[in-house]
mmCIF file of N, CA and C in Angstrom:
data_model
loop_
_atom_site.group_PDB
_atom_site.id
_atom_site.type_symbol
_atom_site.label_atom_id
_atom_site.label_comp_id
_atom_site.label_asym_id
_atom_site.label_seq_id
_atom_site.Cartn_x
_atom_site.Cartn_y
_atom_site.Cartn_z
ATOM 1 N N MET A 31 0.853 -1.186 0.007
ATOM 2 C CA MET A 31 -0.011 0.004 -0.001
ATOM 3 C C MET A 31 0.893 1.242 0.005
ATOM 4 N N LYS A 32 0.571 2.164 -0.848
ATOM 5 C CA LYS A 32 1.340 3.386 -1.025
ATOM 6 C C LYS A 32 0.415 4.590 -0.814
ATOM 7 N N THR A 33 0.959 5.665 -0.248
ATOM 8 C CA THR A 33 0.194 6.902 -0.074
ATOM 9 C C THR A 33 0.989 8.058 -0.647
ATOM 10 N N VAL A 34 0.330 8.874 -1.457
ATOM 11 C CA VAL A 34 0.981 10.065 -2.021
ATOM 12 C C VAL A 34 0.112 11.296 -1.771
ATOM 13 N N GLN A 35 0.774 12.427 -1.609
ATOM 14 C CA GLN A 35 0.103 13.723 -1.536
ATOM 15 C C GLN A 35 0.448 14.443 -2.829
ATOM 16 N N ILE A 36 -0.574 15.007 -3.477
ATOM 17 C CA ILE A 36 -0.361 15.684 -4.768
ATOM 18 C C ILE A 36 -0.983 17.072 -4.716
ATOM 19 N N ILE A 37 -0.212 18.051 -5.127
ATOM 20 C CA ILE A 37 -0.733 19.402 -5.328
ATOM 21 C C ILE A 37 -0.824 19.640 -6.817
ATOM 22 N N VAL A 38 -2.013 19.981 -7.293
ATOM 23 C CA VAL A 38 -2.234 20.197 -8.728
ATOM 24 C C VAL A 38 -2.417 21.696 -8.952
ATOM 25 N N THR A 39 -1.634 22.251 -9.871
ATOM 26 C CA THR A 39 -1.695 23.683 -10.139
ATOM 27 C C THR A 39 -2.191 23.920 -11.567
ATOM 28 N N GLY A 40 -2.613 25.159 -11.800
ATOM 29 C CA GLY A 40 -3.170 25.546 -13.097
ATOM 30 C C GLY A 40 -4.586 26.023 -12.914
ATOM 31 N N ARG A 41 -5.389 25.937 -13.967
ATOM 32 C CA ARG A 41 -6.828 26.284 -13.840
ATOM 33 C C ARG A 41 -7.531 25.004 -13.385
ATOM 34 N N VAL A 42 -7.602 24.804 -12.055
ATOM 35 C CA VAL A 42 -8.133 23.571 -11.503
ATOM 36 C C VAL A 42 -9.249 23.787 -10.487
ATOM 37 N N GLN A 43 -9.629 25.040 -10.256
ATOM 38 C CA GLN A 43 -10.766 25.321 -9.389
ATOM 39 C C GLN A 43 -11.887 25.918 -10.226
ATOM 40 N N GLY A 44 -13.121 25.527 -9.890
ATOM 41 C CA GLY A 44 -14.284 26.027 -10.618
ATOM 42 C C GLY A 44 -14.500 25.321 -11.945
ATOM 43 N N VAL A 45 -13.837 24.194 -12.144
ATOM 44 C CA VAL A 45 -13.939 23.448 -13.409
ATOM 45 C C VAL A 45 -14.324 21.976 -13.209
ATOM 46 N N GLY A 46 -14.741 21.626 -11.964
ATOM 47 C CA GLY A 46 -15.139 20.250 -11.679
ATOM 48 C C GLY A 46 -13.985 19.309 -11.376
ATOM 49 N N PHE A 47 -12.819 19.876 -11.030
ATOM 50 C CA PHE A 47 -11.638 19.048 -10.822
ATOM 51 C C PHE A 47 -11.792 18.101 -9.624
ATOM 52 N N ARG A 48 -12.384 18.594 -8.527
ATOM 53 C CA ARG A 48 -12.555 17.713 -7.355
ATOM 54 C C ARG A 48 -13.507 16.570 -7.670
ATOM 55 N N TYR A 49 -14.605 16.860 -8.358
ATOM 56 C CA TYR A 49 -15.554 15.791 -8.714
ATOM 57 C C TYR A 49 -14.905 14.786 -9.638
ATOM 58 N N PHE A 50 -14.100 15.264 -10.587
ATOM 59 C CA PHE A 50 -13.356 14.410 -11.497
ATOM 60 C C PHE A 50 -12.408 13.494 -10.701
ATOM 61 N N THR A 51 -11.723 14.066 -9.718
ATOM 62 C CA THR A 51 -10.770 13.315 -8.905
ATOM 63 C C THR A 51 -11.486 12.219 -8.122
ATOM 64 N N VAL A 52 -12.603 12.540 -7.496
ATOM 65 C CA VAL A 52 -13.363 11.547 -6.742
ATOM 66 C C VAL A 52 -13.828 10.414 -7.659
ATOM 67 N N ARG A 53 -14.358 10.765 -8.812
ATOM 68 C CA ARG A 53 -14.855 9.748 -9.742
ATOM 69 C C ARG A 53 -13.728 8.816 -10.214
ATOM 70 N N CYS A 54 -12.620 9.393 -10.599
ATOM 71 C CA CYS A 54 -11.480 8.582 -11.071
ATOM 72 C C CYS A 54 -10.941 7.692 -9.967
ATOM 73 N N ALA A 55 -10.813 8.234 -8.770
ATOM 74 C CA ALA A 55 -10.286 7.450 -7.648
ATOM 75 C C ALA A 55 -11.214 6.283 -7.332
ATOM 76 N N ASN A 56 -12.520 6.531 -7.327
ATOM 77 C CA ASN A 56 -13.471 5.457 -7.071
ATOM 78 C C ASN A 56 -13.403 4.393 -8.167
ATOM 79 N N ASP A 57 -13.277 4.816 -9.418
ATOM 80 C CA ASP A 57 -13.167 3.862 -10.551
ATOM 81 C C ASP A 57 -11.935 2.979 -10.407
ATOM 82 N N LEU A 58 -10.854 3.536 -9.855
ATOM 83 C CA LEU A 58 -9.600 2.795 -9.705
ATOM 84 C C LEU A 58 -9.482 2.065 -8.372
ATOM 85 N N GLY A 59 -10.491 2.247 -7.503
ATOM 86 C CA GLY A 59 -10.459 1.569 -6.196
ATOM 87 C C GLY A 59 -9.462 2.168 -5.214
ATOM 88 N N LEU A 60 -9.211 3.472 -5.357
ATOM 89 C CA LEU A 60 -8.257 4.158 -4.477
ATOM 90 C C LEU A 60 -8.990 4.844 -3.330
ATOM 91 N N CYS A 61 -8.284 5.061 -2.232
ATOM 92 C CA CYS A 61 -8.816 5.759 -1.069
ATOM 93 C C CYS A 61 -8.123 7.102 -0.927
ATOM 94 N N GLY A 62 -8.760 8.029 -0.189
ATOM 95 C CA GLY A 62 -8.133 9.298 0.063
ATOM 96 C C GLY A 62 -9.122 10.443 0.116
ATOM 97 N N TRP A 63 -8.648 11.635 -0.241
ATOM 98 C CA TRP A 63 -9.466 12.838 -0.207
ATOM 99 C C TRP A 63 -8.910 13.880 -1.173
ATOM 100 N N VAL A 64 -9.731 14.903 -1.460
ATOM 101 C CA VAL A 64 -9.325 16.001 -2.321
ATOM 102 C C VAL A 64 -9.970 17.281 -1.800
ATOM 103 N N ARG A 65 -9.241 18.413 -1.928
ATOM 104 C CA ARG A 65 -9.788 19.704 -1.490
ATOM 105 C C ARG A 65 -9.143 20.846 -2.271
ATOM 106 N N ASN A 66 -9.867 21.963 -2.351
ATOM 107 C CA ASN A 66 -9.334 23.185 -2.933
ATOM 108 C C ASN A 66 -8.446 23.871 -1.899
ATOM 109 N N LEU A 67 -7.398 24.523 -2.350
ATOM 110 C CA LEU A 67 -6.538 25.322 -1.470
ATOM 111 C C LEU A 67 -6.745 26.805 -1.772
ATOM 112 N N PRO A 68 -6.488 27.668 -0.776
ATOM 113 C CA PRO A 68 -6.716 29.107 -0.969
ATOM 114 C C PRO A 68 -5.925 29.723 -2.128
ATOM 115 N N ASP A 69 -4.802 29.135 -2.492
ATOM 116 C CA ASP A 69 -3.966 29.704 -3.559
ATOM 117 C C ASP A 69 -4.439 29.331 -4.969
ATOM 118 N N GLY A 70 -5.578 28.625 -5.082
ATOM 119 C CA GLY A 70 -6.132 28.262 -6.376
ATOM 120 C C GLY A 70 -5.736 26.875 -6.866
ATOM 121 N N SER A 71 -4.905 26.199 -6.086
ATOM 122 C CA SER A 71 -4.506 24.820 -6.453
ATOM 123 C C SER A 71 -5.457 23.828 -5.794
ATOM 124 N N VAL A 72 -5.266 22.556 -6.125
ATOM 125 C CA VAL A 72 -6.056 21.467 -5.539
ATOM 126 C C VAL A 72 -5.072 20.491 -4.877
ATOM 127 N N GLU A 73 -5.386 20.073 -3.666
ATOM 128 C CA GLU A 73 -4.577 19.106 -2.933
ATOM 129 C C GLU A 73 -5.326 17.799 -2.817
ATOM 130 N N THR A 74 -4.635 16.679 -3.004
ATOM 131 C CA THR A 74 -5.257 15.373 -2.840
ATOM 132 C C THR A 74 -4.275 14.424 -2.163
ATOM 133 N N ALA A 75 -4.810 13.533 -1.352
ATOM 134 C CA ALA A 75 -4.035 12.438 -0.773
ATOM 135 C C ALA A 75 -4.642 11.165 -1.318
ATOM 136 N N ILE A 76 -3.809 10.283 -1.851
ATOM 137 C CA ILE A 76 -4.288 9.076 -2.512
ATOM 138 C C ILE A 76 -3.558 7.876 -1.955
ATOM 139 N N GLN A 77 -4.332 6.832 -1.630
ATOM 140 C CA GLN A 77 -3.763 5.615 -1.055
ATOM 141 C C GLN A 77 -4.237 4.409 -1.846
ATOM 142 N N GLY A 78 -3.315 3.497 -2.149
ATOM 143 C CA GLY A 78 -3.676 2.277 -2.882
ATOM 144 C C GLY A 78 -2.463 1.597 -3.446
ATOM 145 N N GLN A 79 -2.688 0.708 -4.387
ATOM 146 C CA GLN A 79 -1.602 -0.010 -5.056
ATOM 147 C C GLN A 79 -0.841 0.932 -5.982
ATOM 148 N N GLY A 80 0.474 0.742 -6.051
ATOM 149 C CA GLY A 80 1.340 1.623 -6.826
ATOM 150 C C GLY A 80 0.922 1.836 -8.258
ATOM 151 N N GLU A 81 0.549 0.751 -8.960
ATOM 152 C CA GLU A 81 0.180 0.898 -10.372
ATOM 153 C C GLU A 81 -1.120 1.664 -10.540
ATOM 154 N N LYS A 82 -2.042 1.537 -9.586
ATOM 155 C CA LYS A 82 -3.302 2.292 -9.648
ATOM 156 C C LYS A 82 -3.040 3.781 -9.389
ATOM 157 N N ILE A 83 -2.123 4.060 -8.474
ATOM 158 C CA ILE A 83 -1.756 5.456 -8.212
ATOM 159 C C ILE A 83 -1.110 6.069 -9.456
ATOM 160 N N GLU A 84 -0.264 5.325 -10.135
ATOM 161 C CA GLU A 84 0.345 5.830 -11.377
ATOM 162 C C GLU A 84 -0.721 6.161 -12.431
ATOM 163 N N GLU A 85 -1.741 5.296 -12.546
ATOM 164 C CA GLU A 85 -2.853 5.563 -13.462
ATOM 165 C C GLU A 85 -3.565 6.852 -13.063
ATOM 166 N N MET A 86 -3.777 7.019 -11.757
ATOM 167 C CA MET A 86 -4.468 8.214 -11.250
ATOM 168 C C MET A 86 -3.641 9.469 -11.566
ATOM 169 N N ILE A 87 -2.343 9.407 -11.404
ATOM 170 C CA ILE A 87 -1.484 10.555 -11.708
ATOM 171 C C ILE A 87 -1.633 10.955 -13.162
ATOM 172 N N LYS A 88 -1.668 9.980 -14.074
ATOM 173 C CA LYS A 88 -1.870 10.278 -15.491
ATOM 174 C C LYS A 88 -3.193 11.000 -15.730
ATOM 175 N N LEU A 89 -4.258 10.532 -15.038
ATOM 176 C CA LEU A 89 -5.559 11.171 -15.185
ATOM 177 C C LEU A 89 -5.556 12.595 -14.632
ATOM 178 N N LEU A 90 -4.884 12.794 -13.484
ATOM 179 C CA LEU A 90 -4.814 14.121 -12.890
ATOM 180 C C LEU A 90 -4.051 15.100 -13.788
ATOM 181 N N LYS A 91 -3.040 14.622 -14.499
ATOM 182 C CA LYS A 91 -2.294 15.489 -15.408
ATOM 183 C C LYS A 91 -3.181 16.008 -16.533
ATOM 184 N N GLN A 92 -4.165 15.204 -16.936
ATOM 185 C CA GLN A 92 -5.101 15.609 -17.981
ATOM 186 C C GLN A 92 -6.223 16.474 -17.395
ATOM 187 N N GLY A 93 -6.797 16.014 -16.294
ATOM 188 C CA GLY A 93 -7.903 16.714 -15.670
ATOM 189 C C GLY A 93 -9.182 16.649 -16.502
ATOM 190 N N PRO A 94 -10.280 17.224 -15.994
ATOM 191 C CA PRO A 94 -11.520 17.282 -16.782
ATOM 192 C C PRO A 94 -11.345 18.273 -17.931
ATOM 193 N N GLY A 95 -12.269 18.247 -18.861
ATOM 194 C CA GLY A 95 -12.174 19.048 -20.083
ATOM 195 C C GLY A 95 -11.915 20.540 -19.875
ATOM 196 N N ALA A 96 -12.561 21.155 -18.879
ATOM 197 C CA ALA A 96 -12.429 22.594 -18.680
ATOM 198 C C ALA A 96 -11.173 22.997 -17.907
ATOM 199 N N ALA A 97 -10.462 22.029 -17.364
ATOM 200 C CA ALA A 97 -9.253 22.321 -16.586
ATOM 201 C C ALA A 97 -8.059 22.539 -17.508
ATOM 202 N N ASN A 98 -7.062 23.223 -16.972
ATOM 203 C CA ASN A 98 -5.777 23.393 -17.659
ATOM 204 C C ASN A 98 -4.702 23.162 -16.609
ATOM 205 N N VAL A 99 -4.241 21.921 -16.485
ATOM 206 C CA VAL A 99 -3.253 21.550 -15.467
ATOM 207 C C VAL A 99 -1.873 22.006 -15.917
ATOM 208 N N SER A 100 -1.216 22.800 -15.046
ATOM 209 C CA SER A 100 0.131 23.275 -15.391
ATOM 210 C C SER A 100 1.217 22.488 -14.663
ATOM 211 N N GLY A 101 0.858 21.804 -13.573
ATOM 212 C CA GLY A 101 1.872 21.041 -12.853
ATOM 213 C C GLY A 101 1.313 20.185 -11.742
ATOM 214 N N LEU A 102 2.085 19.164 -11.383
ATOM 215 C CA LEU A 102 1.763 18.295 -10.247
ATOM 216 C C LEU A 102 2.994 18.218 -9.357
ATOM 217 N N GLU A 103 2.801 18.447 -8.086
ATOM 218 C CA GLU A 103 3.867 18.261 -7.087
ATOM 219 C C GLU A 103 3.505 17.012 -6.309
ATOM 220 N N ILE A 104 4.282 15.971 -6.432
ATOM 221 C CA ILE A 104 3.957 14.664 -5.858
ATOM 222 C C ILE A 104 4.941 14.344 -4.757
ATOM 223 N N LYS A 105 4.397 13.960 -3.584
ATOM 224 C CA LYS A 105 5.240 13.610 -2.439
ATOM 225 C C LYS A 105 4.727 12.293 -1.841
ATOM 226 N N GLU A 106 5.614 11.312 -1.714
ATOM 227 C CA GLU A 106 5.226 10.044 -1.092
ATOM 228 C C GLU A 106 5.184 10.225 0.420
ATOM 229 N N ILE A 107 4.127 9.681 1.041
ATOM 230 C CA ILE A 107 3.929 9.798 2.488
ATOM 231 C C ILE A 107 4.435 8.494 3.132
ATOM 232 N N GLU A 108 4.999 8.629 4.330
ATOM 233 C CA GLU A 108 5.494 7.474 5.079
ATOM 234 C C GLU A 108 4.429 6.401 5.186
ATOM 235 N N SER A 109 4.850 5.133 5.085
ATOM 236 C CA SER A 109 3.889 4.021 5.116
ATOM 237 C C SER A 109 3.201 3.885 6.455
ATOM 238 N N GLY A 110 3.700 4.497 7.517
ATOM 239 C CA GLY A 110 3.085 4.400 8.817
ATOM 240 C C GLY A 110 1.955 5.405 9.025
ATOM 241 N N SER A 111 1.625 6.176 7.994
ATOM 242 C CA SER A 111 0.552 7.169 8.145
ATOM 243 C C SER A 111 -0.801 6.483 8.234
ATOM 244 N N GLU A 112 -1.828 7.266 8.518
ATOM 245 C CA GLU A 112 -3.161 6.717 8.706
ATOM 246 C C GLU A 112 -3.659 5.963 7.472
ATOM 247 N N GLU A 113 -4.399 4.892 7.723
ATOM 248 C CA GLU A 113 -5.013 4.158 6.612
ATOM 249 C C GLU A 113 -6.320 4.832 6.265
ATOM 250 N N LEU A 114 -6.489 5.143 5.012
ATOM 251 C CA LEU A 114 -7.672 5.861 4.530
ATOM 252 C C LEU A 114 -8.708 4.872 4.031
ATOM 253 N N SER A 115 -9.989 5.249 4.108
ATOM 254 C CA SER A 115 -11.053 4.413 3.545
ATOM 255 C C SER A 115 -11.984 5.284 2.738
ATOM 256 N N GLY A 116 -12.383 4.802 1.561
ATOM 257 C CA GLY A 116 -13.244 5.589 0.686
ATOM 258 C C GLY A 116 -12.486 6.764 0.116
ATOM 259 N N PHE A 117 -13.175 7.568 -0.686
ATOM 260 C CA PHE A 117 -12.559 8.778 -1.241
ATOM 261 C C PHE A 117 -13.526 9.926 -1.034
ATOM 262 N N ALA A 118 -13.086 10.965 -0.316
ATOM 263 C CA ALA A 118 -13.958 12.055 0.083
ATOM 264 C C ALA A 118 -13.516 13.396 -0.462
ATOM 265 N N MET A 119 -14.469 14.291 -0.588
ATOM 266 C CA MET A 119 -14.183 15.675 -0.919
ATOM 267 C C MET A 119 -14.166 16.432 0.398
ATOM 268 N N ARG A 120 -13.068 17.126 0.653
ATOM 269 C CA ARG A 120 -12.955 17.919 1.884
ATOM 270 C C ARG A 120 -13.141 19.388 1.546
ATOM 271 N N PHE A 121 -13.628 20.131 2.555
ATOM 272 C CA PHE A 121 -13.866 21.571 2.365
ATOM 273 C C PHE A 121 -13.114 22.367 3.390
#
């Protein structure tokens, strides 16, 4: 089990990016959460199998149709961190 924190930058707020993230994560069987940040970026924590996380990263780079992703900052989280269940939108 792997956990990563990802900050997505670009035009990613007000374009359905969080809903897109939740849908993709659920389709891939990943756990975690996603939220908007005050600086206009989106933060997500994703937990699951490595290959599924890699698929998710590819999807996040594309984003939904109205988004314009300019970058992803990816950080792996220590394996001793909390175990997540389901995928939630945080506010």
